[in-house]
XYZ file of C-alpha atoms in Angstrom:
411
model
C 32.147 58.504 72.106
C 29.798 57.182 69.168
C 30.068 58.340 65.867
C 29.682 56.681 62.367
C 33.380 56.008 61.669
C 34.281 57.038 57.999
C 37.591 57.600 56.721
C 37.093 61.418 57.107
C 36.071 61.025 60.453
C 38.990 59.136 61.405
C 41.528 61.341 59.484
C 40.159 64.343 61.450
C 40.424 62.583 64.785
C 43.603 64.585 66.941
C 46.261 62.072 68.632
C 45.642 62.714 72.782
C 48.739 63.886 74.436
C 48.409 61.049 76.730
C 46.770 57.958 77.324
C 44.266 56.747 74.622
C 40.708 57.677 73.398
C 38.055 54.973 72.387
C 35.280 55.841 69.529
C 32.663 53.419 68.723
C 30.737 52.790 65.721
C 26.755 54.029 65.723
C 25.894 51.615 62.643
C 27.676 48.477 64.022
C 27.277 47.417 67.457
C 30.964 46.356 68.918
C 33.192 48.011 66.106
C 35.653 50.839 67.142
C 38.639 52.762 67.103
C 41.285 53.327 69.685
C 43.408 56.303 69.073
C 46.628 56.628 71.324
C 49.290 59.057 71.394
C 50.720 57.999 67.756
C 48.247 55.273 66.477
C 44.789 54.656 65.389
C 43.727 51.061 65.577
C 40.457 49.240 64.679
C 39.056 46.751 67.075
C 35.927 44.982 67.718
C 34.482 43.510 70.932
C 31.940 42.038 72.266
C 30.919 39.493 75.678
C 31.886 36.034 75.810
C 30.530 34.023 79.172
C 30.055 37.727 80.440
C 33.647 38.762 79.975
C 34.124 41.683 77.636
C 36.446 40.058 74.735
C 38.612 42.742 72.357
C 40.257 41.941 69.073
C 42.463 44.302 67.424
C 41.887 44.409 63.655
C 44.363 46.622 62.360
C 45.977 50.221 61.886
C 44.127 52.901 60.040
C 45.949 53.499 56.915
C 46.796 49.665 56.651
C 42.627 49.201 56.969
C 40.192 51.069 55.437
C 37.109 51.775 57.761
C 35.109 49.606 55.662
C 37.656 47.110 55.588
C 37.785 46.934 58.975
C 34.186 47.117 59.130
C 33.773 43.956 57.278
C 36.406 42.421 59.543
C 34.708 43.385 62.220
C 31.433 41.645 61.326
C 33.191 38.346 61.152
C 34.737 38.750 64.456
C 31.559 39.769 66.272
C 29.871 36.511 64.232
C 32.242 34.140 66.244
C 31.509 36.185 69.711
C 27.894 35.816 68.994
C 28.281 32.157 68.540
C 30.127 32.155 72.002
C 33.676 31.802 70.641
C 36.600 34.052 71.830
C 38.338 34.731 68.559
C 41.560 35.631 70.962
C 41.529 32.101 71.986
C 40.959 31.054 68.261
C 43.815 32.615 67.250
C 46.204 31.467 70.099
C 44.926 27.695 69.052
C 45.737 28.729 65.550
C 49.279 29.880 66.382
C 49.563 26.632 68.751
C 48.608 24.382 65.719
C 51.282 25.949 63.851
C 54.083 25.849 66.060
C 57.111 24.063 64.155
C 59.903 21.402 65.893
C 62.334 24.294 66.035
C 60.115 26.399 67.701
C 59.040 24.006 70.453
C 62.967 22.736 70.940
C 63.709 26.108 71.541
C 60.944 26.583 74.145
C 62.198 23.301 75.593
C 65.838 24.395 76.017
C 64.322 27.853 77.839
C 61.925 25.908 80.099
C 65.036 23.383 81.258
C 67.426 26.059 81.963
C 69.062 23.914 83.983
C 70.355 21.428 81.410
C 74.400 21.102 81.382
C 75.989 22.448 78.493
C 77.197 19.052 77.387
C 73.149 17.793 77.307
C 72.269 20.816 75.071
C 75.117 19.964 72.747
C 73.996 16.451 72.436
C 70.491 17.200 71.819
C 71.725 20.150 69.239
C 73.553 17.225 67.366
C 70.737 15.235 67.514
C 68.147 17.859 66.022
C 70.726 18.388 63.240
C 71.941 14.729 62.607
C 67.886 13.197 62.398
C 65.685 15.696 62.305
C 66.784 18.470 60.089
C 63.955 18.228 57.523
C 61.610 18.195 60.271
C 62.736 21.599 62.038
C 60.116 23.744 59.845
C 57.319 21.419 60.028
C 54.265 22.076 62.169
C 54.898 19.779 65.360
C 50.793 18.812 65.132
C 52.027 17.424 61.396
C 54.587 14.449 63.005
C 52.328 11.704 63.218
C 52.974 8.045 64.285
C 53.889 7.084 60.785
C 56.618 9.585 60.332
C 57.830 8.994 63.895
C 57.725 4.795 62.809
C 59.556 5.381 59.401
C 61.936 8.031 60.947
C 63.324 5.474 63.727
C 63.485 2.687 60.940
C 65.526 4.760 58.941
C 67.828 5.606 61.772
C 68.174 2.340 62.742
C 69.330 1.319 59.339
C 72.805 3.348 60.361
C 72.579 2.542 64.145
C 69.807 0.788 66.496
C 71.187 2.466 69.726
C 71.086 6.127 67.851
C 67.583 5.410 66.836
C 66.117 4.778 70.128
C 68.446 7.753 71.544
C 66.888 9.943 69.310
C 63.518 9.061 69.455
C 63.776 9.329 73.294
C 64.845 12.586 72.913
C 61.662 13.340 70.721
C 59.201 11.739 73.247
C 60.749 14.402 75.800
C 59.752 17.172 73.027
C 56.234 16.022 72.554
C 55.765 15.698 76.307
C 56.997 19.012 76.638
C 54.640 20.355 74.045
C 51.580 18.485 75.312
C 51.714 20.658 78.511
C 52.553 23.895 76.716
C 50.473 24.271 73.425
C 46.549 24.378 74.197
C 43.540 25.124 71.571
C 40.818 27.429 72.520
C 39.176 25.101 74.766
C 42.315 24.341 76.686
C 42.842 20.624 75.170
C 46.391 19.936 74.188
C 47.126 20.499 70.167
C 48.500 16.902 70.210
C 46.037 14.768 71.858
C 48.736 12.283 71.946
C 52.779 11.284 72.060
C 53.306 9.738 68.675
C 56.493 8.279 69.809
C 53.957 5.737 71.831
C 53.554 3.693 68.454
C 57.311 2.356 69.026
C 55.678 1.039 72.270
C 52.636 -0.077 70.805
C 54.247 -2.005 68.033
C 57.199 -3.397 69.943
C 59.490 -1.420 67.385
C 62.346 -0.272 69.802
C 65.412 -2.036 68.991
C 66.930 -4.278 71.509
C 70.322 -2.854 72.177
C 72.392 -4.686 74.535
C 73.883 -2.381 77.324
C 77.707 -1.977 76.550
C 79.645 -4.119 79.060
C 83.137 -3.835 77.940
C 85.997 -3.393 80.682
C 89.678 -3.986 80.703
C 90.468 -7.434 81.990
C 92.430 -8.038 84.780
C 95.083 -9.923 82.600
C 94.978 -6.868 80.349
C 95.718 -4.430 83.012
C 99.663 -4.743 82.946
C 99.689 -4.041 79.307
C 97.537 -1.067 79.694
C 98.961 0.272 82.603
C 102.222 0.114 80.836
C 101.284 1.839 77.662
C 99.613 4.776 79.744
C 102.659 5.179 81.830
C 104.917 5.596 78.453
C 102.916 8.052 76.985
C 105.158 10.800 77.907
C 108.205 8.963 76.464
C 106.717 7.955 73.215
C 103.611 10.504 72.301
C 103.800 13.639 70.806
C 101.879 16.714 71.948
C 101.535 18.887 74.870
C 98.675 16.835 76.476
C 100.835 13.431 76.660
C 101.658 14.019 80.423
C 98.131 15.156 81.200
C 96.536 12.728 79.167
C 98.526 9.679 81.415
C 97.063 11.276 84.765
C 93.513 11.571 83.397
C 93.321 8.065 82.334
C 94.869 6.988 85.698
C 92.593 9.405 87.419
C 89.246 7.747 85.732
C 90.454 3.877 86.208
C 90.952 4.252 90.077
C 88.241 6.797 90.639
C 85.399 5.532 88.208
C 84.859 9.194 87.355
C 82.894 9.953 84.301
C 85.435 11.528 81.422
C 83.825 15.241 81.726
C 83.664 15.015 85.541
C 87.514 14.031 85.010
C 88.244 16.348 82.538
C 86.692 19.186 84.444
C 88.019 18.602 87.807
C 89.512 21.734 89.496
C 92.141 22.303 92.296
C 89.846 23.907 94.408
C 87.807 20.728 94.394
C 90.883 18.693 95.904
C 91.389 18.917 99.405
C 94.948 17.465 100.146
C 94.572 17.803 103.625
C 91.301 15.740 103.939
C 92.511 13.722 101.253
C 89.569 14.035 99.389
C 88.059 15.325 95.656
C 84.881 16.837 95.203
C 82.656 16.845 92.085
C 79.913 19.681 92.846
C 77.574 19.142 89.587
C 77.781 15.537 88.343
C 75.092 13.727 85.989
C 72.730 12.866 88.719
C 73.077 16.777 90.448
C 74.103 15.507 93.803
C 77.424 16.310 95.050
C 79.909 13.566 94.980
C 83.164 13.399 97.519
C 85.521 10.791 97.058
C 88.634 9.887 99.266
C 91.646 9.720 97.749
C 93.377 6.416 97.977
C 97.313 6.919 98.568
C 98.398 6.135 94.949
C 95.490 9.215 93.997
C 96.834 11.131 96.703
C 100.517 11.121 95.008
C 99.482 11.141 91.608
C 97.446 14.487 92.065
C 100.387 16.133 94.519
C 102.771 15.353 91.616
C 100.454 16.777 88.753
C 99.864 19.567 90.954
C 103.557 20.639 91.190
C 104.030 19.712 87.439
C 101.282 22.192 86.367
C 102.993 24.869 88.681
C 105.941 24.307 86.895
C 104.566 23.903 83.632
C 102.876 27.572 84.277
C 106.159 29.440 85.446
C 107.861 28.181 82.559
C 105.205 30.116 80.044
C 104.887 33.145 82.430
C 101.132 32.303 83.061
C 99.220 31.848 86.223
C 98.285 28.660 87.241
C 95.416 26.894 85.733
C 92.640 26.532 88.217
C 91.966 22.988 86.263
C 93.692 19.815 87.286
C 93.947 19.024 83.511
C 94.362 22.679 81.716
C 93.681 23.288 78.272
C 94.217 26.210 75.700
C 90.353 25.962 74.539
C 87.387 27.939 75.578
C 86.550 25.810 78.286
C 90.018 25.969 79.930
C 90.671 22.263 80.570
C 91.930 19.683 78.249
C 89.827 18.622 75.339
C 89.256 14.490 75.493
C 92.539 12.910 74.301
C 91.186 10.694 71.619
C 94.343 10.551 69.405
C 96.673 9.590 73.001
C 94.064 7.145 73.913
C 94.340 5.458 70.383
C 98.250 5.333 71.299
C 97.741 3.649 74.231
C 95.415 1.063 72.344
C 98.298 0.531 69.469
C 101.116 -0.105 71.861
C 98.753 -1.959 74.750
C 96.380 -3.882 72.149
C 93.716 -3.355 74.500
C 90.641 -1.761 73.082
C 88.752 0.670 75.579
C 86.649 3.995 76.150
C 86.897 6.424 78.771
C 83.388 4.656 80.099
C 85.151 1.513 80.017
C 87.530 2.436 82.637
C 84.502 3.390 84.874
C 83.124 -0.115 84.321
C 86.086 -1.485 85.330
C 86.186 0.202 88.620
C 82.678 -0.867 89.341
C 83.229 -4.444 88.122
C 86.582 -4.275 90.471
C 84.632 -2.936 93.218
C 82.151 -5.294 93.124
C 84.277 -8.191 93.193
C 85.812 -7.048 96.330
C 82.511 -7.800 98.219
C 81.830 -4.135 98.877
C 78.712 -3.172 100.445
C 75.831 -2.370 98.241
C 75.507 1.218 99.947
C 79.339 1.772 99.593
C 79.328 1.020 95.945
C 76.334 2.970 95.024
C 78.018 6.019 97.309
C 81.664 5.325 95.325
C 79.787 5.772 91.829
C 77.226 8.181 93.182
C 74.482 6.240 91.891
C 71.067 7.288 93.232
C 68.932 4.656 95.348
C 65.740 6.224 94.691
C 63.587 3.172 95.272
C 65.695 2.294 98.633
C 63.937 3.267 101.844
C 66.931 2.535 104.127
C 69.083 4.148 101.475
C 67.424 7.451 102.307
C 68.424 7.558 106.020
C 72.129 6.771 105.314
C 74.332 9.687 105.462
C 77.597 8.880 103.902
C 80.831 10.042 104.857
C 83.497 10.064 102.832
C 85.616 8.528 105.474
C 83.539 5.567 105.568
C 84.508 4.911 102.045
C 88.306 5.210 102.117
C 88.882 1.809 102.925
C 86.949 0.235 99.995
C 88.358 3.032 97.899
C 91.914 1.579 99.038
C 91.068 -2.008 98.398
C 90.334 -1.283 94.689
C 93.367 0.761 94.172
C 95.419 -2.145 95.664
C 93.714 -4.705 93.442
C 94.165 -2.383 90.413
C 97.650 -2.089 91.345
C 98.617 -5.735 92.222
C 96.519 -6.929 88.845
C 99.232 -4.235 87.088
C 101.927 -6.102 88.650
C 102.730 -2.931 90.627
C 103.897 -2.728 94.236
C 100.838 -3.245 96.542
C 99.851 0.090 98.666
C 99.520 -0.995 102.358
């Protein structure tokens, strides 16, 4: 319907019972009014590349007809120049998107990230990029990145590199997610490249600490003494947890979150269903590990019965939200204090790896024991590893550890 759009005309238009009615202005071609069941909205429309483009101006009441007409002239001028105003508006919004908004979108897109990974990302955002969160991503340039990297590096070079690797992932995501009206990325280049171009990445040596063979007896004795000399409900659990790590090479969180349903006493195996590399990991249990877990299972049942509770599904139960024991840092410090041996949970994994390598275990068996990917090895892609093939090397590692700890060797 064509009419001159005036205030009195718009005021008198009735709302339809269903659908929408369109009224187009007789004086300004492309200016119109859309009337729905409860709204009256001004718009401008025209063609760009032979496609009709309609742009909403605003509601009647918020805009008077003459105000809307003035807005429409500007929009129609853009259309006449072949510019799609909707694309321009989208580009404007894209250029103003903040770091916090991009990070939220990144987490939503990467919905398979592990909770621990998200916690690490959140901590990184808060610790190093708090003041940037409301800043448009397009304003975070190479100079800012270089200064921030240097600033963090004054406290920790390793953390500076880690923070910038995280930021590189955010920018790479944004490069493919946010575009201008021509379909070009709002960020033409990842500013983190500056660190490579100027060779500003810090040289951080990979941590190589392990428990040396001559320190194993003191460490083993201190770990086994925890139930007698430590305080707290987790002292028995912590002992078995630390032994599990050094005799399996599992990562800290893999050990803490281990569930009984993943321990097969009949087959003498344990399985990590969702490890760091997403490849299900099944390990054979050496005799020592089998006895350790069997005793832990029995003790968990006794502990649960004494408390009048159901048995926990976790090998190392806890009282927190996760259901399993928190990282026993205080008890680890007690072991360090008694033994004089400094270590971290990952040092136990490195100790397992170092011993396995020293026993001339085949490269494929070693990688399988550690669940390391062999992406560039074509032959490895054809090898299906049966846990039973790993049982003999697993027992050899256990024997070596027990012998080094001055314990009776398992045969």
